[in-house]
Coordinates of N, CA and C in Angstrom, one line a residue:
A1 N -21.7 34.9 14.2 CA -21.8 34.3 12.9 C -20.5 33.5 12.6
F2 N -19.4 34.2 12.9 CA -18.1 33.6 12.7 C -17.9 32.3 13.5
T3 N -18.3 32.3 14.8 CA -18.3 31.2 15.6 C -19.1 30.0 15.1
A4 N -20.3 30.4 14.6 CA -21.2 29.4 14.1 C -20.6 28.7 12.8
A5 N -20.0 29.5 12.0 CA -19.4 29.0 10.8 C -18.2 28.1 11.1
L6 N -17.4 28.5 12.1 CA -16.3 27.6 12.5 C -16.8 26.3 13.1
F7 N -17.8 26.4 13.9 CA -18.4 25.2 14.5 C -18.9 24.3 13.5
H8 N -19.6 24.9 12.4 CA -20.1 24.0 11.4 C -19.0 23.4 10.6
V9 N -17.9 24.1 10.3 CA -16.7 23.5 9.6 C -16.2 22.3 10.4
L10 N -16.0 22.5 11.7 CA -15.5 21.4 12.6 C -16.5 20.2 12.6
N11 N -17.8 20.5 12.7 CA -18.7 19.4 12.7 C -18.8 18.7 11.4
H12 N -18.7 19.5 10.3 CA -18.7 18.9 8.9 C -17.5 18.0 8.8
S13 N -16.4 18.3 9.3 CA -15.2 17.4 9.2 C -15.5 16.1 9.9
F14 N -16.2 16.1 11.0 CA -16.5 14.9 11.8 C -17.5 14.0 11.0
F15 N -18.6 14.6 10.6 CA -19.6 13.7 10.0 C -19.3 13.3 8.6
K16 N -18.5 14.1 7.9 CA -18.1 13.7 6.5 C -17.0 12.6 6.6
S17 N -16.2 12.7 7.7 CA -15.2 11.6 7.9 C -16.0 10.3 8.2
L18 N -17.0 10.3 9.0 CA -17.8 9.1 9.3 C -18.4 8.5 8.0
L19 N -18.9 9.4 7.1 CA -19.4 8.9 5.8 C -18.3 8.3 4.9
F20 N -17.2 8.9 4.9 CA -16.1 8.4 4.0 C -15.6 7.0 4.6
F21 N -15.4 7.0 5.9 CA -15.0 5.7 6.5 C -16.1 4.6 6.3
G22 N -17.3 5.0 6.4 CA -18.4 4.0 6.1 C -18.4 3.5 4.7
A23 N -18.2 4.4 3.8 CA -18.1 4.1 2.3 C -16.9 3.2 2.1
G24 N -15.8 3.5 2.7 CA -14.6 2.7 2.6 C -14.8 1.3 3.2
A25 N -15.5 1.2 4.3 CA -15.7 -0.1 4.9 C -16.7 -0.9 4.0
V26 N -17.7 -0.3 3.4 CA -18.5 -1.1 2.5 C -17.7 -1.5 1.3
L27 N -16.9 -0.7 0.8 CA -16.0 -1.1 -0.4 C -15.1 -2.2 0.0
T28 N -14.5 -2.1 1.2 CA -13.6 -3.2 1.6 C -14.3 -4.5 1.9
A29 N -15.5 -4.4 2.5 CA -16.2 -5.6 2.8 C -16.8 -6.3 1.6
T30 N -17.2 -5.5 0.6 CA -17.9 -6.1 -0.6 C -17.1 -6.1 -1.8
G31 N -16.2 -5.2 -1.9 CA -15.4 -5.1 -3.2 C -16.3 -4.5 -4.3
E32 N -17.4 -3.9 -4.0 CA -18.3 -3.4 -4.9 C -18.5 -1.9 -4.8
R33 N -18.4 -1.1 -5.9 CA -18.6 0.3 -5.8 C -19.9 0.8 -6.3
D34 N -20.7 0.0 -6.9 CA -22.0 0.3 -7.5 C -23.1 0.1 -6.4
M35 N -23.7 1.2 -5.9 CA -24.7 1.1 -4.9 C -25.9 0.3 -5.3
E36 N -26.2 0.3 -6.6 CA -27.4 -0.5 -7.1 C -27.2 -2.0 -6.9
K37 N -26.0 -2.4 -6.8 CA -25.7 -3.9 -6.6 C -25.6 -4.2 -5.1
L38 N -25.7 -3.3 -4.2 CA -25.7 -3.5 -2.8 C -27.1 -3.6 -2.3
G39 N -27.3 -3.8 -1.0 CA -28.6 -3.9 -0.4 C -28.5 -4.9 0.7
G40 N -29.2 -4.7 1.8 CA -29.3 -5.7 2.9 C -28.0 -5.8 3.7
L41 N -27.2 -4.8 3.6 CA -25.9 -4.8 4.3 C -26.1 -4.6 5.8
I42 N -27.2 -4.1 6.2 CA -27.5 -3.8 7.6 C -27.4 -5.1 8.4
H43 N -27.6 -6.3 7.8 CA -27.5 -7.5 8.5 C -26.1 -8.1 8.5
R44 N -25.3 -7.8 7.5 CA -24.0 -8.2 7.4 C -23.0 -7.3 8.1
L45 N -23.3 -6.0 8.0 CA -22.4 -5.0 8.5 C -23.1 -4.1 9.5
P46 N -23.5 -4.6 10.7 CA -24.3 -3.8 11.6 C -23.5 -2.5 12.2
V47 N -22.3 -2.7 12.5 CA -21.5 -1.5 13.0 C -21.3 -0.5 11.9
T48 N -20.9 -0.9 10.8 CA -20.8 0.0 9.6 C -22.1 0.7 9.3
S49 N -23.2 0.0 9.3 CA -24.4 0.6 9.0 C -24.8 1.6 10.1
F50 N -24.5 1.4 11.3 CA -24.9 2.3 12.4 C -24.0 3.6 12.3
V51 N -22.7 3.4 12.0 CA -21.8 4.5 11.8 C -22.3 5.4 10.6
F52 N -22.6 4.7 9.5 CA -23.0 5.4 8.3 C -24.4 6.2 8.6
L53 N -25.2 5.5 9.3 CA -26.5 6.2 9.7 C -26.3 7.4 10.5
I54 N -25.4 7.4 11.5 CA -25.1 8.6 12.3 C -24.5 9.7 11.4
G55 N -23.7 9.3 10.5 CA -23.2 10.3 9.5 C -24.3 10.9 8.6
C56 N -25.2 10.1 8.2 CA -26.3 10.5 7.3 C -27.2 11.5 8.1
V57 N -27.5 11.1 9.3 CA -28.4 12.0 10.1 C -27.7 13.3 10.5
S58 N -26.4 13.2 10.7 CA -25.7 14.5 11.1 C -25.6 15.4 9.9
I59 N -25.2 14.9 8.7 CA -25.1 15.7 7.5 C -26.4 16.3 7.1
S60 N -27.5 15.6 7.4 CA -28.9 16.1 7.1 C -29.4 17.1 8.1
A61 N -28.6 17.4 9.1 CA -28.9 18.4 10.1 C -30.1 18.1 10.9
L62 N -30.3 16.9 11.3 CA -31.4 16.5 12.1 C -31.0 16.5 13.5
P63 N -31.9 16.9 14.4 CA -31.6 16.9 15.9 C -31.6 15.5 16.4
P64 N -30.8 15.1 17.4 CA -29.9 15.9 18.2 C -28.5 15.9 17.8
F65 N -28.2 15.6 16.6 CA -26.8 15.4 16.2 C -26.1 16.7 15.9
N66 N -24.7 16.6 15.8 CA -23.9 17.8 15.7 C -24.2 18.7 14.5
G67 N -24.6 18.1 13.4 CA -24.9 18.9 12.2 C -26.1 19.8 12.4
F68 N -27.1 19.4 13.2 CA -28.2 20.3 13.6 C -27.7 21.4 14.4
A69 N -26.9 21.1 15.4 CA -26.4 22.2 16.3 C -25.7 23.3 15.6
S70 N -24.8 22.9 14.7 CA -24.0 23.9 14.0 C -24.9 24.7 13.0
E71 N -25.8 24.0 12.3 CA -26.6 24.7 11.3 C -27.6 25.6 12.1
W72 N -28.1 25.2 13.2 CA -29.0 26.0 14.0 C -28.3 27.3 14.4
L73 N -27.0 27.2 14.8 CA -26.3 28.5 15.1 C -26.1 29.4 13.9
V74 N -25.9 28.8 12.7 CA -25.8 29.6 11.5 C -27.2 30.2 11.2
F75 N -28.3 29.5 11.4 CA -29.6 30.1 11.2 C -29.8 31.2 12.2
Q76 N -29.4 31.0 13.4 CA -29.5 32.1 14.4 C -28.8 33.4 14.0
A77 N -27.6 33.2 13.4 CA -26.9 34.3 12.9 C -27.6 35.0 11.8
I78 N -28.2 34.2 10.9 CA -29.0 34.7 9.8 C -30.2 35.5 10.2
L79 N -30.9 35.0 11.3 CA -32.1 35.6 11.8 C -31.7 37.0 12.4
R80 N -30.5 37.2 12.7 CA -30.1 38.5 13.2 C -29.7 39.5 12.1
S81 N -29.8 39.1 10.9 CA -29.4 39.9 9.8 C -30.1 41.2 9.6
P82 N -31.4 41.3 10.0 CA -32.1 42.7 9.9 C -31.4 43.7 10.8
E83 N -30.6 43.4 11.7 CA -29.8 44.3 12.5 C -28.6 44.9 11.8
L84 N -28.2 44.3 10.7 CA -27.1 44.8 9.9 C -27.3 46.2 9.3
P85 N -26.3 47.0 9.3 CA -26.5 48.4 8.8 C -26.6 48.5 7.3
Q86 N -25.9 47.6 6.6 CA -25.9 47.6 5.1 C -27.1 47.0 4.5
W87 N -27.8 47.8 3.6 CA -29.0 47.3 3.0 C -28.8 46.1 2.1
G88 N -27.6 46.0 1.5 CA -27.3 44.8 0.6 C -27.2 43.5 1.4
L89 N -26.6 43.6 2.6 CA -26.6 42.4 3.4 C -27.9 42.0 4.0
K90 N -28.8 43.0 4.2 CA -30.1 42.7 4.6 C -30.9 41.9 3.6
V91 N -30.5 42.0 2.3 CA -31.2 41.2 1.3 C -30.5 39.9 1.0
I92 N -29.2 39.9 1.0 CA -28.4 38.7 0.6 C -28.4 37.7 1.7
V93 N -28.3 38.1 3.0 CA -28.2 37.1 4.1 C -29.4 36.2 4.2
P94 N -30.6 36.7 4.1 CA -31.8 35.8 4.1 C -31.9 34.9 2.9
A95 N -31.4 35.4 1.8 CA -31.3 34.5 0.6 C -30.4 33.3 0.8
V96 N -29.2 33.6 1.5 CA -28.3 32.6 1.8 C -28.9 31.6 2.8
G97 N -29.7 32.1 3.7 CA -30.4 31.2 4.7 C -31.3 30.3 4.0
G98 N -32.1 30.8 3.0 CA -33.0 30.0 2.2 C -32.2 28.9 1.5
M99 N -31.0 29.3 0.9 CA -30.2 28.3 0.2 C -29.7 27.2 1.2
L100 N -29.3 27.6 2.4 CA -28.9 26.7 3.4 C -30.0 25.7 3.8
A101 N -31.2 26.2 3.9 CA -32.3 25.3 4.3 C -32.6 24.4 3.1
L102 N -32.5 24.8 1.9 CA -32.7 24.0 0.7 C -31.6 22.9 0.6
S103 N -30.4 23.3 0.9 CA -29.3 22.3 0.8 C -29.4 21.3 1.9
A104 N -29.9 21.7 3.1 CA -30.1 20.7 4.2 C -31.2 19.7 3.8
A105 N -32.3 20.2 3.1 CA -33.4 19.3 2.7 C -32.9 18.4 1.6
L106 N -32.1 18.9 0.7 CA -31.6 18.0 -0.4 C -30.6 17.0 0.1
A107 N -29.8 17.4 1.1 CA -28.9 16.4 1.7 C -29.6 15.3 2.4
A108 N -30.7 15.7 3.1 CA -31.5 14.6 3.8 C -32.1 13.7 2.7
A109 N -32.6 14.2 1.6 CA -33.2 13.3 0.6 C -32.1 12.4 0.0
C110 N -30.9 13.0 -0.3 CA -29.8 12.2 -0.9 C -29.4 11.1 0.1
F111 N -29.2 11.4 1.3 CA -28.6 10.4 2.2 C -29.6 9.4 2.7
V112 N -30.9 9.7 2.7 CA -31.9 8.7 2.9 C -31.9 7.7 1.8
K113 N -31.7 8.2 0.6 CA -31.6 7.2 -0.6 C -30.3 6.4 -0.5
A114 N -29.2 7.1 -0.2 CA -28.0 6.4 -0.1 C -28.0 5.3 0.9
F115 N -28.5 5.6 2.1 CA -28.6 4.6 3.2 C -29.5 3.5 2.8
G116 N -30.7 3.8 2.3 CA -31.7 2.8 1.9 C -31.2 1.9 0.8
I117 N -30.6 2.4 -0.2 CA -30.1 1.5 -1.3 C -29.0 0.6 -0.8
T118 N -28.1 1.1 0.0 CA -26.9 0.4 0.4 C -27.2 -0.6 1.5
F119 N -27.9 -0.2 2.5 CA -28.0 -1.0 3.7 C -29.4 -1.7 3.9
L120 N -30.4 -1.2 3.4 CA -31.8 -1.8 3.6 C -32.2 -2.6 2.4
G121 N -33.2 -3.3 2.5 CA -33.7 -4.2 1.4 C -33.1 -5.5 1.4
R122 N -33.1 -6.1 0.2 CA -32.5 -7.4 0.0 C -31.2 -7.3 -0.7
A123 N -30.3 -8.3 -0.5 CA -29.1 -8.3 -1.2 C -29.3 -8.5 -2.7
R124 N -28.6 -7.7 -3.5 CA -28.8 -7.7 -4.9 C -27.5 -8.2 -5.7
S125 N -26.6 -8.8 -5.0 CA -25.4 -9.3 -5.6 C -24.7 -10.4 -4.7
A126 N -23.9 -11.1 -5.3 CA -23.1 -12.1 -4.5 C -22.1 -11.5 -3.6
A127 N -21.7 -10.3 -4.0 CA -20.7 -9.6 -3.1 C -21.3 -9.3 -1.7
V128 N -22.6 -9.0 -1.7 CA -23.2 -8.7 -0.4 C -23.3 -10.0 0.4
E129 N -23.6 -11.1 -0.2 CA -23.7 -12.4 0.5 C -22.4 -12.8 1.2
R130 N -21.3 -12.4 0.7 CA -20.0 -12.8 1.3 C -19.4 -11.7 2.1
A131 N -20.1 -10.6 2.3 CA -19.6 -9.4 3.0 C -19.5 -9.7 4.5
H132 N -18.5 -9.2 5.1 CA -18.2 -9.3 6.5 C -17.8 -8.0 7.1
E133 N -18.0 -7.8 8.4 CA -17.6 -6.5 9.0 C -16.1 -6.4 9.0
V134 N -15.6 -5.1 8.7 CA -14.2 -4.9 8.7 C -13.7 -4.7 10.1
D135 N -12.4 -4.7 10.3 CA -11.9 -4.6 11.7 C -12.2 -3.2 12.3
R136 N -12.2 -3.1 13.6 CA -12.6 -1.9 14.3 C -11.7 -0.7 13.9
W137 N -10.4 -1.0 13.6 CA -9.5 0.1 13.3 C -9.8 0.8 12.0
S138 N -10.5 0.0 11.1 CA -10.9 0.6 9.8 C -12.1 1.6 10.0
L139 N -12.9 1.4 11.0 CA -14.0 2.4 11.2 C -13.5 3.5 12.1

C-alpha cells in the first residue's frame, strides 16, 4: 500500500505538471484566462492540445496511462483490506476506496469538460484567432 501511494504521488506530480504547463501555454498563446472565451484551439495549438489531453487522460486514471497504473495499485491494496486485523480498518479502507473511485469519475468528467471547452468546437473570441503555438521549451 505504501509503495502504491508513493507511486501515485510520483505519477500525480508528472500529469499535474503536464496540465499546468498546458494551461500556461494556452494563457501565453491567447492571453485569455476565461475558458468560456476559448475553443477550437486544437487547430491552432496541436502540440499543446496533445500534451493537455495526455494530462487529462492520466489524471482521469484511464488506461494505459500512468494515472491508471498508480490508482490500480492503490485499489489492489484496498482490496486486500479484509486481511487487516483491526475491525476499524476493515470498515474505513473500503469506504476510502469508494471515495477514490468517485474522485476518479469526477476528475474524468471535469477534465472532459475542460478539454472540450478549451480545445474543441469553434473559436469564441479574437484571442483564439491570433493564437500560435508556444516554443518547445515552454512545454
